[in-house]
Structures are given as structure tokens and as C-alpha cells.
Amino acid sequence: MFTILRMWPIVGMVCRCIPRKTVILRCYRTIAFVPNIGAMMPAQLQLPQLPIAARPAARRAGQIPRGRVLLVSPQPFYEDRGTPIAVELVSRSLASSGFEVDLLAFPIGSEVAIPGVTVHRCARLFGVRSVPIGFSAKKLALDAALVYRFQRMLSARHYDVVHAVEEAAYFAAMLCPSRRVPFIYDMASAIPVELERHPLLGGRLAQRVLQRAEQEVLSRASHVLCSQGLAGRVRSISPATPVTEWRFPVPDMEVDSRAGARLRAQLGIDPKDHIVVYAGNFSRYQGMDLLVDAFVIASRRNPRLTLACIGAADESDAAQWRDRLPEDVRPRAHVRTRVPRPEVPDYLAMADTLVSLRPEGDNAPLKVFEYMAAGRPIVATRGAAHEPLLNSERAFLCDARADDIADRLSEVAAKPARAARVAEAAKRFACAEYSADGFKQLLLRVYEAFEPLTFPWDVQPVPIGPSPH
């Protein structure tokens, strides 16, 4: 018995050289043909002896596991913002489809119970209890702790595939190939592009290193799942790597106009005012400075315009943005800190116009799907981040300039009938093209390539007849 166990790695290496279409069957990451190996396996690991042909249907029916996934997210989990929301959606969809999911994240965020998902957290280095969006020293410290825990988990347990979010794909590119574990790069944004304006990492030499690293990661990835607008970049850098753009589902929510009216009253906004709403974080790439400048221009043309921005990091952040407004405009602006996600539909219901600005970056913001579902007219910047999800029939598109944004805000307020038609077209398109079922089917089509073909104890001995000689 001990001799067999000692020989197992050698058998695996030899058998990996044999074509998969032979009698050899893949078991997780090791290919081996060992008759009656089920007798060697602990009882708790053994699965029903189903015929090989029946395995795919049994996995889809949830009778046996479809595979084990390690989902690595270098983010707080859970928080009501873009990437954590997407991670929660992906992990829930995988678990409900029969996959066993281990989720590794930062030691920050609220606890969320998802059936079939076990949440693991890296160590809290230097007592870090919050992480700002984007590159920071705090994030670097937690990334280091995440890499260590990532490596430990890969060594302690077998995974059929690693699902690596954002910079975790760079860690996966270092750790997974030597263990023969494939990894999926969940590409929310292009990291070199995100760091172009960083004082240190935006330099020519640093950008060259980052771009070379991105090329290496993309070439090592087994598949890339990216935000809409990034597939072209992936294909241009690594044409051989399969790529799929996310089609996140439109939230199933009803916009309650009465809740919107109550919120207006709480904020002291006149029912006749035209409210422009932005809901999201206040990071630089969201174009908050452009929105503030555009609102100053538009509100001086139309004194009935009111601005409501929801998503400041804290009260100090909110106060700083209010102080940027001229004194004559400041009373018509409401800047609030982040609210719990269940309250967001009330702010969308209150809105007469919704705004999404992306002066840089090509990844589609998740909030646009909520905007479209809300059935309110949208003002959005042109570019890959919003197009072709939004076009001139489904939104009021503008350039990333304060004067052009102000023109579109004024147009929506001046032409309510056209604004209503545009908003309804966006809602119909989103509900038809971005359903929850469609999202799950897209995810499962990608993951089909990573389901284990069989388990070693499924292999039956081949009867050996008398030699013809």
C-alpha cells in the first residue's frame, strides 16, 4: 500500500503524457489508470458508482458534485459595491449549479451565508480594517496576506479550477501552473490602464512592466471572463486565450414611485424639481468632478435642477464634495454617504435623470444595469464602458466634458416625452438581454471545460484475455 502511494506522483506524470482519448481517464488534476482504486479511497470520498455516460446529467441534477472551485477575490466581502456584488452573484450561481465553492477574500466586510459556499479570509496585517477603492498601501499589505493564504489552500486541498478576480489572477499565474490547476481570470478592469495616472506606477518603465505582466497572465489563463468592453483588449494581447464578456443580470426590482416621493420629502426637495441622481462610489474614474462642474452649468440655466449623489466614503468625503460647489448652487445639491443596497431603489425611484460617467476605462459599471431596470432616463459618457450596452436610442450620450454633460442634463429636463421613450427602450432591452437565467447559462458554459471527467474510483479493471501467442 505504501509503495503504491509513493509511486502515485510518478504514475501521474507518466500518464499525463498519454493522449486523453485513450483508456486513461482524468481524475481531478492527475491522469492515472489504476484498477480497483476505489478500495484505496476513504469511504467518505467515494461516490455512487454511476455509469460514466450518466455522469454529466447527474452533475447537472445535483446528485454528485460538478467540481470544486477556489474563488479568490482581493476585495472586502461582503460590501455593497461593484466587485463584491459581482463575486456574491458568481459564487451563488456556481453553488446553486452544483459546484463546491471556497471563497477567499480580505478580512473585511459583513458575513453573508450562501448555501454551498465556504468563506475563507486572509490574515489582517497591521490591523487594517478598511481598504479604499484602487491601489493603496493597505491593499498591498492585504494582497500579501492573501497570496500566502492562497498558496496554503492550494497545497492543502485539490481544486478543479481557480476563479481569480482582478489582481488575484496575477497571483494565480504564479501559483497554479506548477500545480496543474487551471485558472479563470475574472477581469473587471485592465490594471495597467487603471494605474496610468498613478504618480509612481504611471511612469513609462512601470507601465511597460505592468503591460508585460498582463500579457503573461492572459497567456497563462485558461479562460478570461471580462467586463463588457474589455474583450477586444484581451484578444489583441493574447489571441489564443478564450474570452467571454460578462452579461450581468438586471436586478429584479420594482421602482416604487411612492417611496421616491417620500424620500424627496425627507430631503426637503420640491416635488416640481427635476432631480439628477448619481449612485455609486466617488472614485476618480467615476467622473465625479465632471458631474459637479456640469451640474453647476446646467443648474444656472435651469433653477429647477437638483443634484443627489449617494456613495461618499464618509461624512468628511461628502462635505468635501459639497464644498466644491459654489455657494449659489450648494443648496440644490445633496451629497450622502453610501446607503445599504436595499435602499438604492428608493433613490432611483426619486430620480428624474440618472447619471453614469466614465471619462477613462473600458469596463461597464454594474450600476448601469440597475439604472436600466429602474426605467429612468440615463445620461452617460460615450465609450466602450457604456457602448453598445447603451446607445442613442437607450440613453442620452455625451462626451466626457462638463459642457456636453450639462447640455444632456438640460435636454432630458426640457424634453420629458422623449426622455420617457428612451428610458422605456433601455428597460425593455435590459430585461430581454440580461436575465438571471442567461447569466447562469453563460457561467456554466465556461465552467463545463473544468468539470472533472471522472474520479479514479470510477475506473474499472479491463478484463485481460489469454495472449494470442
Short mmCIF file of C-alpha atoms in Angstrom, two decimals:
data_model
loop_
_atom_site.label_atom_id
_atom_site.label_comp_id
_atom_site.label_asym_id
_atom_site.label_seq_id
_atom_site.Cartn_x
_atom_site.Cartn_y
_atom_site.Cartn_z
CA MET A 1 0.00 0.00 0.00
CA PHE A 2 2.74 2.46 0.98
CA THR A 3 4.66 1.55 -2.16
CA ILE A 4 1.64 2.40 -4.32
CA LEU A 5 1.15 5.74 -2.58
CA ARG A 6 4.83 6.61 -3.03
CA MET A 7 4.62 5.71 -6.73
CA TRP A 8 1.42 7.73 -7.30
CA PRO A 9 3.12 11.03 -8.40
CA ILE A 10 5.32 9.11 -10.86
CA VAL A 11 2.31 7.27 -12.29
CA GLY A 12 0.54 10.60 -12.67
CA MET A 13 3.46 12.20 -14.54
CA VAL A 14 3.81 9.24 -16.89
CA CYS A 15 0.12 9.06 -17.63
CA ARG A 16 -0.12 12.78 -18.36
CA CYS A 17 1.94 12.11 -21.45
CA ILE A 18 -0.72 9.72 -22.82
CA PRO A 19 -3.48 11.23 -25.01
CA ARG A 20 -6.73 11.80 -23.11
CA LYS A 21 -8.74 9.86 -25.72
CA THR A 22 -7.12 6.59 -24.69
CA VAL A 23 -8.36 4.32 -21.90
CA ILE A 24 -6.81 6.78 -19.44
CA LEU A 25 -9.35 8.97 -17.64
CA ARG A 26 -8.70 12.24 -15.84
CA CYS A 27 -9.28 12.39 -12.11
CA TYR A 28 -9.16 15.99 -10.95
CA ARG A 29 -5.68 17.11 -11.97
CA THR A 30 -3.94 13.70 -12.08
CA ILE A 31 -4.46 11.32 -15.00
CA ALA A 32 -4.00 7.74 -14.00
CA PHE A 33 -5.27 4.26 -14.70
CA VAL A 34 -5.26 2.12 -11.60
CA PRO A 35 -7.72 -0.82 -11.46
CA ASN A 36 -9.90 -1.08 -8.33
CA ILE A 37 -8.51 2.14 -6.88
CA GLY A 38 -11.83 2.63 -5.07
CA ALA A 39 -10.62 0.16 -2.45
CA MET A 40 -7.83 2.62 -1.57
CA MET A 41 -10.14 5.61 -1.09
CA PRO A 42 -11.63 6.56 2.30
CA ALA A 43 -15.34 5.80 2.49
CA GLN A 44 -16.28 9.48 2.82
CA LEU A 45 -14.66 10.22 -0.56
CA GLN A 46 -16.41 7.50 -2.51
CA LEU A 47 -19.30 8.45 -4.78
CA PRO A 48 -22.14 6.34 -6.21
CA GLN A 49 -20.96 4.02 -8.96
CA LEU A 50 -22.83 5.67 -11.80
CA PRO A 51 -22.01 4.78 -15.41
CA ILE A 52 -19.61 7.25 -16.96
CA ALA A 53 -22.17 8.24 -19.59
CA ALA A 54 -24.64 9.19 -16.85
CA ARG A 55 -22.21 11.48 -15.04
CA PRO A 56 -22.93 14.80 -16.85
CA ALA A 57 -26.68 14.52 -16.28
CA ALA A 58 -26.15 13.51 -12.65
CA ARG A 59 -23.91 16.54 -12.09
CA ARG A 60 -26.46 18.88 -13.65
CA ALA A 61 -29.16 17.36 -11.44
CA GLY A 62 -27.05 17.98 -8.34
CA GLN A 63 -26.77 14.27 -7.46
CA ILE A 64 -22.97 14.45 -7.43
CA PRO A 65 -20.66 17.50 -7.25
CA ARG A 66 -19.78 19.20 -10.52
CA GLY A 67 -16.35 20.17 -9.24
CA ARG A 68 -14.52 22.17 -6.60
CA VAL A 69 -13.80 25.86 -7.20
CA LEU A 70 -11.49 28.24 -5.34
CA LEU A 71 -12.75 31.77 -5.93
CA VAL A 72 -10.12 34.33 -4.92
CA SER A 73 -11.24 37.95 -4.55
CA PRO A 74 -8.75 40.61 -3.34
CA GLN A 75 -11.64 42.68 -2.01
CA PRO A 76 -13.71 43.07 1.13
CA PHE A 77 -16.58 40.60 1.23
CA TYR A 78 -19.36 41.46 1.54
CA GLU A 79 -19.81 45.16 0.75
CA ASP A 80 -22.44 46.91 -1.33
CA ARG A 81 -20.20 47.93 -4.22
CA GLY A 82 -19.27 46.68 -7.66
CA THR A 83 -16.79 43.81 -7.34
CA PRO A 84 -18.12 42.29 -4.08
CA ILE A 85 -21.64 42.34 -5.57
CA ALA A 86 -20.36 40.53 -8.68
CA VAL A 87 -18.42 38.00 -6.57
CA GLU A 88 -21.53 37.24 -4.50
CA LEU A 89 -23.53 36.71 -7.68
CA VAL A 90 -20.91 34.40 -9.24
CA SER A 91 -20.38 32.30 -6.10
CA ARG A 92 -24.13 31.93 -5.52
CA SER A 93 -24.71 30.88 -9.15
CA LEU A 94 -21.89 28.30 -9.06
CA ALA A 95 -23.05 26.81 -5.76
CA SER A 96 -26.68 26.59 -6.88
CA SER A 97 -25.48 24.78 -10.02
CA GLY A 98 -23.77 22.00 -8.03
CA PHE A 99 -20.20 23.29 -7.61
CA GLU A 100 -18.45 23.26 -4.25
CA VAL A 101 -17.09 26.79 -3.76
CA ASP A 102 -14.39 28.04 -1.41
CA LEU A 103 -14.27 31.85 -1.44
CA LEU A 104 -11.07 33.55 -0.27
CA ALA A 105 -11.32 37.30 0.46
CA PHE A 106 -9.99 40.08 2.68
CA PRO A 107 -10.80 40.01 6.43
CA ILE A 108 -13.17 42.95 5.90
CA GLY A 109 -16.88 43.12 5.21
CA SER A 110 -20.11 41.67 6.54
CA GLU A 111 -20.78 37.95 6.79
CA VAL A 112 -23.13 36.55 4.15
CA ALA A 113 -24.42 32.97 4.30
CA ILE A 114 -24.54 31.40 0.82
CA PRO A 115 -25.51 27.72 0.65
CA GLY A 116 -22.65 25.67 -0.80
CA VAL A 117 -20.08 28.47 -0.34
CA THR A 118 -17.44 28.47 2.40
CA VAL A 119 -15.88 31.88 3.02
CA HIS A 120 -12.19 31.99 4.00
CA ARG A 121 -10.30 35.15 4.90
CA CYS A 122 -6.63 36.07 4.81
CA ALA A 123 -4.80 37.46 7.85
CA ARG A 124 -5.37 41.05 8.93
CA LEU A 125 -1.87 42.53 8.60
CA PHE A 126 -1.07 45.72 10.51
CA GLY A 127 -4.62 45.87 11.87
CA VAL A 128 -6.09 47.05 8.55
CA ARG A 129 -9.87 47.38 8.91
CA SER A 130 -10.81 49.23 5.73
CA VAL A 131 -9.48 49.41 2.19
CA PRO A 132 -10.10 52.30 -0.22
CA ILE A 133 -11.02 51.53 -3.80
CA GLY A 134 -7.94 51.38 -6.02
CA PHE A 135 -4.23 51.00 -5.37
CA SER A 136 -3.05 51.72 -1.80
CA ALA A 137 -0.53 50.61 0.82
CA LYS A 138 -3.34 48.97 2.80
CA LYS A 139 -4.36 46.92 -0.22
CA LEU A 140 -0.76 45.87 -0.84
CA ALA A 141 -0.50 44.59 2.75
CA LEU A 142 -3.70 42.56 2.46
CA ASP A 143 -2.71 41.31 -1.00
CA ALA A 144 0.47 39.87 0.55
CA ALA A 145 -1.59 38.09 3.21
CA LEU A 146 -3.99 36.87 0.51
CA VAL A 147 -1.16 35.35 -1.56
CA TYR A 148 0.09 33.43 1.48
CA ARG A 149 -3.38 32.04 2.29
CA PHE A 150 -3.99 31.31 -1.41
CA GLN A 151 -0.82 29.20 -1.57
CA ARG A 152 -1.72 27.36 1.64
CA MET A 153 -5.19 26.49 0.36
CA LEU A 154 -3.84 25.21 -2.96
CA SER A 155 -1.38 22.99 -1.09
CA ALA A 156 -3.93 21.68 1.40
CA ARG A 157 -6.76 20.82 -0.96
CA HIS A 158 -7.35 19.96 -4.58
CA TYR A 159 -9.35 22.34 -6.77
CA ASP A 160 -10.60 21.67 -10.28
CA VAL A 161 -10.30 25.36 -11.16
CA VAL A 162 -9.34 28.66 -9.58
CA HIS A 163 -11.53 31.68 -10.31
CA ALA A 164 -9.22 34.68 -9.77
CA VAL A 165 -10.70 38.18 -9.60
CA GLU A 166 -8.71 41.25 -10.70
CA GLU A 167 -5.09 41.17 -9.42
CA ALA A 168 -5.64 37.71 -7.90
CA ALA A 169 -5.16 36.42 -11.46
CA TYR A 170 -1.53 37.62 -11.25
CA PHE A 171 -1.11 35.52 -8.11
CA ALA A 172 -2.83 32.57 -9.80
CA ALA A 173 -0.48 32.84 -12.78
CA MET A 174 2.43 32.30 -10.36
CA LEU A 175 0.89 29.54 -8.22
CA CYS A 176 -1.44 27.49 -10.41
CA PRO A 177 0.65 26.27 -13.40
CA SER A 178 3.16 24.34 -11.24
CA ARG A 179 0.22 22.57 -9.57
CA ARG A 180 -1.51 21.90 -12.90
CA VAL A 181 -4.61 23.74 -11.73
CA PRO A 182 -6.29 25.82 -14.45
CA PHE A 183 -7.42 29.33 -13.58
CA ILE A 184 -10.04 31.72 -14.91
CA TYR A 185 -9.12 35.40 -14.97
CA ASP A 186 -12.15 37.45 -13.88
CA MET A 187 -11.08 40.75 -15.41
CA ALA A 188 -13.13 43.62 -14.02
CA SER A 189 -10.70 46.18 -15.44
CA ALA A 190 -7.32 46.45 -17.18
CA ILE A 191 -4.86 47.01 -14.33
CA PRO A 192 -2.22 48.90 -16.40
CA VAL A 193 -4.93 51.30 -17.58
CA GLU A 194 -6.24 51.77 -14.04
CA LEU A 195 -2.75 52.79 -12.88
CA GLU A 196 -1.86 55.10 -15.77
CA ARG A 197 -2.31 58.22 -13.63
CA HIS A 198 -0.60 56.84 -10.55
CA PRO A 199 2.43 59.03 -9.68
CA LEU A 200 4.76 56.03 -9.42
CA LEU A 201 3.14 53.22 -11.45
CA GLY A 202 2.03 55.51 -14.26
CA GLY A 203 5.60 56.10 -15.46
CA ARG A 204 6.83 54.69 -18.76
CA LEU A 205 9.04 51.99 -17.25
CA ALA A 206 6.44 50.88 -14.69
CA GLN A 207 3.74 50.76 -17.36
CA ARG A 208 5.98 48.64 -19.59
CA VAL A 209 6.47 46.15 -16.74
CA LEU A 210 2.74 46.10 -15.95
CA GLN A 211 1.81 45.52 -19.58
CA ARG A 212 4.30 42.68 -19.88
CA ALA A 213 2.93 41.13 -16.70
CA GLU A 214 -0.63 41.46 -18.02
CA GLN A 215 0.38 39.72 -21.25
CA GLU A 216 1.91 36.84 -19.28
CA VAL A 217 -1.15 36.45 -17.07
CA LEU A 218 -3.54 36.47 -20.03
CA SER A 219 -1.46 33.88 -21.88
CA ARG A 220 -1.42 31.56 -18.85
CA ALA A 221 -5.14 31.87 -18.10
CA SER A 222 -7.36 29.02 -19.25
CA HIS A 223 -10.22 31.45 -19.84
CA VAL A 224 -10.90 35.16 -19.35
CA LEU A 225 -14.25 36.42 -18.12
CA CYS A 226 -14.21 40.19 -18.53
CA SER A 227 -16.43 43.22 -18.19
CA GLN A 228 -18.16 44.38 -21.32
CA GLY A 229 -15.80 46.45 -23.42
CA LEU A 230 -12.60 44.57 -22.48
CA ALA A 231 -12.79 41.55 -24.82
CA GLY A 232 -11.09 43.45 -27.66
CA ARG A 233 -8.15 44.30 -25.42
CA VAL A 234 -7.80 40.67 -24.31
CA ARG A 235 -7.85 39.36 -27.90
CA SER A 236 -5.29 41.90 -29.03
CA ILE A 237 -2.87 40.92 -26.23
CA SER A 238 -3.44 37.14 -26.16
CA PRO A 239 -5.36 35.92 -29.24
CA ALA A 240 -5.15 32.25 -28.20
CA THR A 241 -6.85 32.72 -24.82
CA PRO A 242 -10.63 32.10 -24.81
CA VAL A 243 -12.52 35.19 -23.66
CA THR A 244 -16.14 35.79 -22.68
CA GLU A 245 -17.71 39.09 -21.72
CA TRP A 246 -19.91 39.12 -18.64
CA ARG A 247 -23.63 39.70 -19.11
CA PHE A 248 -24.66 40.53 -15.57
CA PRO A 249 -28.39 40.18 -14.92
CA VAL A 250 -30.65 43.15 -14.50
CA PRO A 251 -31.79 43.26 -10.85
CA ASP A 252 -35.31 42.04 -10.26
CA MET A 253 -36.61 45.18 -8.62
CA GLU A 254 -39.75 47.25 -8.68
CA VAL A 255 -39.26 51.00 -8.55
CA ASP A 256 -41.83 52.38 -6.10
CA SER A 257 -42.76 55.94 -7.03
CA ARG A 258 -44.39 56.45 -3.63
CA ALA A 259 -41.08 55.56 -1.91
CA GLY A 260 -39.35 58.05 -4.19
CA ALA A 261 -41.86 60.76 -3.25
CA ARG A 262 -41.33 60.07 0.47
CA LEU A 263 -37.57 60.33 0.02
CA ARG A 264 -37.98 63.66 -1.78
CA ALA A 265 -39.95 64.95 1.18
CA GLN A 266 -37.33 63.71 3.68
CA LEU A 267 -34.60 65.56 1.76
CA GLY A 268 -36.72 68.70 1.51
CA ILE A 269 -36.83 68.66 -2.30
CA ASP A 270 -39.73 70.42 -4.02
CA PRO A 271 -41.99 67.93 -5.90
CA LYS A 272 -41.67 70.12 -9.02
CA ASP A 273 -37.87 69.95 -9.06
CA HIS A 274 -36.06 67.81 -11.63
CA ILE A 275 -33.68 65.53 -9.69
CA VAL A 276 -30.40 64.29 -11.16
CA VAL A 277 -29.18 61.21 -9.25
CA TYR A 278 -25.79 59.51 -9.15
CA ALA A 279 -25.48 56.29 -7.11
CA GLY A 280 -22.03 54.72 -6.79
CA ASN A 281 -18.61 55.23 -5.27
CA PHE A 282 -16.82 58.57 -5.59
CA SER A 283 -13.53 57.27 -7.02
CA ARG A 284 -11.76 59.46 -9.56
CA TYR A 285 -12.56 57.19 -12.51
CA GLN A 286 -16.30 57.71 -11.90
CA GLY A 287 -16.03 61.30 -13.14
CA MET A 288 -17.49 62.99 -10.06
CA ASP A 289 -15.55 66.18 -10.76
CA LEU A 290 -17.10 66.34 -14.23
CA LEU A 291 -20.58 65.80 -12.78
CA VAL A 292 -20.15 68.59 -10.25
CA ASP A 293 -18.89 71.03 -12.91
CA ALA A 294 -21.67 70.03 -15.32
CA PHE A 295 -24.35 70.47 -12.67
CA VAL A 296 -23.12 74.00 -11.90
CA ILE A 297 -23.54 74.91 -15.59
CA ALA A 298 -26.91 73.19 -16.01
CA SER A 299 -28.43 74.41 -12.74
CA ARG A 300 -27.68 78.04 -13.62
CA ARG A 301 -29.62 77.52 -16.84
CA ASN A 302 -32.49 75.75 -15.07
CA PRO A 303 -33.02 76.62 -11.37
CA ARG A 304 -35.36 73.63 -11.00
CA LEU A 305 -32.48 71.17 -11.30
CA THR A 306 -31.42 69.38 -8.10
CA LEU A 307 -28.47 67.00 -7.66
CA ALA A 308 -28.38 63.96 -5.36
CA CYS A 309 -25.16 61.93 -5.12
CA ILE A 310 -25.12 58.78 -2.98
CA GLY A 311 -21.94 56.85 -2.22
CA ALA A 312 -19.44 59.06 -0.35
CA ALA A 313 -16.95 57.08 1.76
CA ASP A 314 -17.85 59.02 4.94
CA GLU A 315 -19.27 62.35 6.11
CA SER A 316 -15.90 64.07 5.63
CA ASP A 317 -15.80 62.93 2.00
CA ALA A 318 -19.37 64.11 1.46
CA ALA A 319 -18.59 67.52 2.99
CA GLN A 320 -15.55 67.96 0.72
CA TRP A 321 -17.68 67.42 -2.38
CA ARG A 322 -20.37 69.81 -1.15
CA ASP A 323 -17.71 72.45 -0.51
CA ARG A 324 -16.59 72.22 -4.15
CA LEU A 325 -19.90 73.70 -5.26
CA PRO A 326 -20.36 77.49 -5.48
CA GLU A 327 -22.48 78.94 -2.69
CA ASP A 328 -25.40 79.81 -5.00
CA VAL A 329 -25.65 76.17 -6.18
CA ARG A 330 -24.85 74.36 -2.94
CA PRO A 331 -28.42 74.39 -1.51
CA ARG A 332 -29.60 72.40 -4.54
CA ALA A 333 -27.06 69.59 -4.07
CA HIS A 334 -27.47 66.64 -1.69
CA VAL A 335 -24.34 64.53 -1.13
CA ARG A 336 -24.80 61.47 1.07
CA THR A 337 -22.68 58.56 2.27
CA ARG A 338 -23.15 55.04 0.98
CA VAL A 339 -26.55 53.52 1.80
CA PRO A 340 -27.47 49.82 2.20
CA ARG A 341 -28.22 48.21 -1.14
CA PRO A 342 -31.94 47.58 -0.37
CA GLU A 343 -32.37 51.37 -0.09
CA VAL A 344 -30.85 52.15 -3.51
CA PRO A 345 -34.13 51.54 -5.45
CA ASP A 346 -35.77 54.36 -3.46
CA TYR A 347 -33.13 56.81 -4.70
CA LEU A 348 -33.56 55.54 -8.26
CA ALA A 349 -37.33 55.95 -7.91
CA MET A 350 -36.80 59.55 -6.78
CA ALA A 351 -34.70 60.36 -9.85
CA ASP A 352 -35.82 62.17 -12.99
CA THR A 353 -32.38 61.60 -14.55
CA LEU A 354 -29.68 59.04 -13.71
CA VAL A 355 -26.01 59.70 -14.45
CA SER A 356 -23.09 57.37 -15.21
CA LEU A 357 -19.80 58.96 -16.28
CA ARG A 358 -16.65 57.05 -17.23
CA PRO A 359 -14.04 59.50 -18.53
CA GLU A 360 -11.48 56.66 -18.52
CA GLY A 361 -11.55 52.87 -18.53
CA ASP A 362 -13.40 50.40 -20.72
CA ASN A 363 -15.25 48.21 -18.20
CA ALA A 364 -19.03 48.53 -17.95
CA PRO A 365 -20.17 49.72 -14.49
CA LEU A 366 -22.63 47.40 -12.73
CA LYS A 367 -24.83 50.32 -11.69
CA VAL A 368 -25.88 50.82 -15.31
CA PHE A 369 -27.87 47.57 -15.15
CA GLU A 370 -29.76 48.90 -12.12
CA TYR A 371 -30.29 52.22 -13.88
CA MET A 372 -31.79 50.48 -16.91
CA ALA A 373 -34.07 48.34 -14.75
CA ALA A 374 -35.31 51.46 -12.94
CA GLY A 375 -36.87 52.85 -16.12
CA ARG A 376 -35.40 56.34 -15.74
CA PRO A 377 -33.57 58.27 -18.50
CA ILE A 378 -29.78 57.87 -18.33
CA VAL A 379 -27.08 60.39 -19.19
CA ALA A 380 -23.83 58.51 -19.91
CA THR A 381 -20.46 59.21 -21.49
CA ARG A 382 -19.61 57.69 -24.85
CA GLY A 383 -17.01 54.93 -25.00
CA ALA A 384 -16.51 51.20 -24.51
CA ALA A 385 -17.61 51.35 -20.87
CA HIS A 386 -21.19 52.19 -21.90
CA GLU A 387 -21.48 51.30 -25.57
CA PRO A 388 -23.01 49.20 -27.08
CA LEU A 389 -24.95 48.43 -23.86
CA LEU A 390 -26.26 51.98 -24.18
CA ASN A 391 -26.77 53.79 -27.47
CA SER A 392 -28.59 56.90 -28.68
CA GLU A 393 -31.92 55.05 -28.51
CA ARG A 394 -31.45 53.88 -24.90
CA ALA A 395 -29.59 56.81 -23.32
CA PHE A 396 -28.54 60.43 -23.72
CA LEU A 397 -24.88 60.00 -24.63
CA CYS A 398 -22.31 62.75 -24.20
CA ASP A 399 -18.59 63.40 -24.37
CA ALA A 400 -16.53 63.48 -21.17
CA ARG A 401 -16.71 67.29 -20.98
CA ALA A 402 -18.61 69.34 -18.43
CA ASP A 403 -20.36 71.49 -21.06
CA ASP A 404 -21.58 68.49 -23.08
CA ILE A 405 -22.80 66.70 -19.95
CA ALA A 406 -24.65 69.88 -18.93
CA ASP A 407 -26.30 70.01 -22.38
CA ARG A 408 -27.61 66.46 -21.99
CA LEU A 409 -28.90 67.14 -18.46
CA SER A 410 -30.74 70.18 -19.79
CA GLU A 411 -32.12 68.20 -22.74
CA VAL A 412 -33.61 65.50 -20.50
CA ALA A 413 -35.29 68.12 -18.32
CA ALA A 414 -36.61 70.05 -21.35
CA LYS A 415 -37.95 67.03 -23.30
CA PRO A 416 -39.80 64.74 -20.82
CA ALA A 417 -41.72 62.85 -23.52
CA ARG A 418 -38.55 61.82 -25.40
CA ALA A 419 -36.80 61.07 -22.11
CA ALA A 420 -39.62 58.67 -21.16
CA ARG A 421 -39.36 56.85 -24.51
CA VAL A 422 -35.58 56.48 -24.16
CA ALA A 423 -35.91 55.17 -20.60
CA GLU A 424 -38.56 52.62 -21.60
CA ALA A 425 -36.40 51.40 -24.52
CA ALA A 426 -33.46 50.86 -22.15
CA LYS A 427 -35.61 48.92 -19.69
CA ARG A 428 -37.07 46.64 -22.40
CA PHE A 429 -33.61 45.93 -23.81
CA ALA A 430 -32.12 45.13 -20.40
CA CYS A 431 -34.93 42.79 -19.37
CA ALA A 432 -34.76 40.93 -22.70
CA GLU A 433 -30.97 40.61 -23.00
CA TYR A 434 -29.69 40.45 -19.40
CA SER A 435 -31.71 37.87 -17.49
CA ALA A 436 -30.64 35.87 -14.43
CA ASP A 437 -31.05 32.60 -16.33
CA GLY A 438 -28.91 33.89 -19.20
CA PHE A 439 -26.18 34.88 -16.75
CA LYS A 440 -26.10 31.43 -15.17
CA GLN A 441 -26.03 29.68 -18.56
CA LEU A 442 -23.10 31.85 -19.68
CA LEU A 443 -21.20 30.98 -16.49
CA LEU A 444 -21.89 27.25 -16.85
CA ARG A 445 -20.79 27.20 -20.49
CA VAL A 446 -17.40 28.50 -19.36
CA TYR A 447 -17.18 26.08 -16.43
CA GLU A 448 -18.09 22.97 -18.45
CA ALA A 449 -14.48 22.79 -19.60
CA PHE A 450 -13.29 22.45 -15.99
CA GLU A 451 -15.61 19.74 -14.66
CA PRO A 452 -13.69 16.53 -13.85
CA LEU A 453 -14.34 13.81 -16.43
CA THR A 454 -14.41 11.13 -13.79
CA PHE A 455 -12.95 10.07 -10.45
CA PRO A 456 -10.22 7.42 -10.03
CA TRP A 457 -12.51 5.03 -8.17
CA ASP A 458 -14.84 5.04 -11.22
CA VAL A 459 -12.19 3.27 -13.29
CA GLN A 460 -12.98 -0.38 -13.69
CA PRO A 461 -10.32 -3.02 -14.45
CA VAL A 462 -10.12 -4.03 -18.08
CA PRO A 463 -10.52 -7.82 -18.49
CA ILE A 464 -7.31 -9.29 -19.89
CA GLY A 465 -7.82 -12.38 -22.04
CA PRO A 466 -5.28 -15.04 -22.93
CA SER A 467 -2.36 -13.90 -25.01
CA PRO A 468 -2.75 -14.63 -28.72
CA HIS A 469 0.78 -16.05 -28.58
#
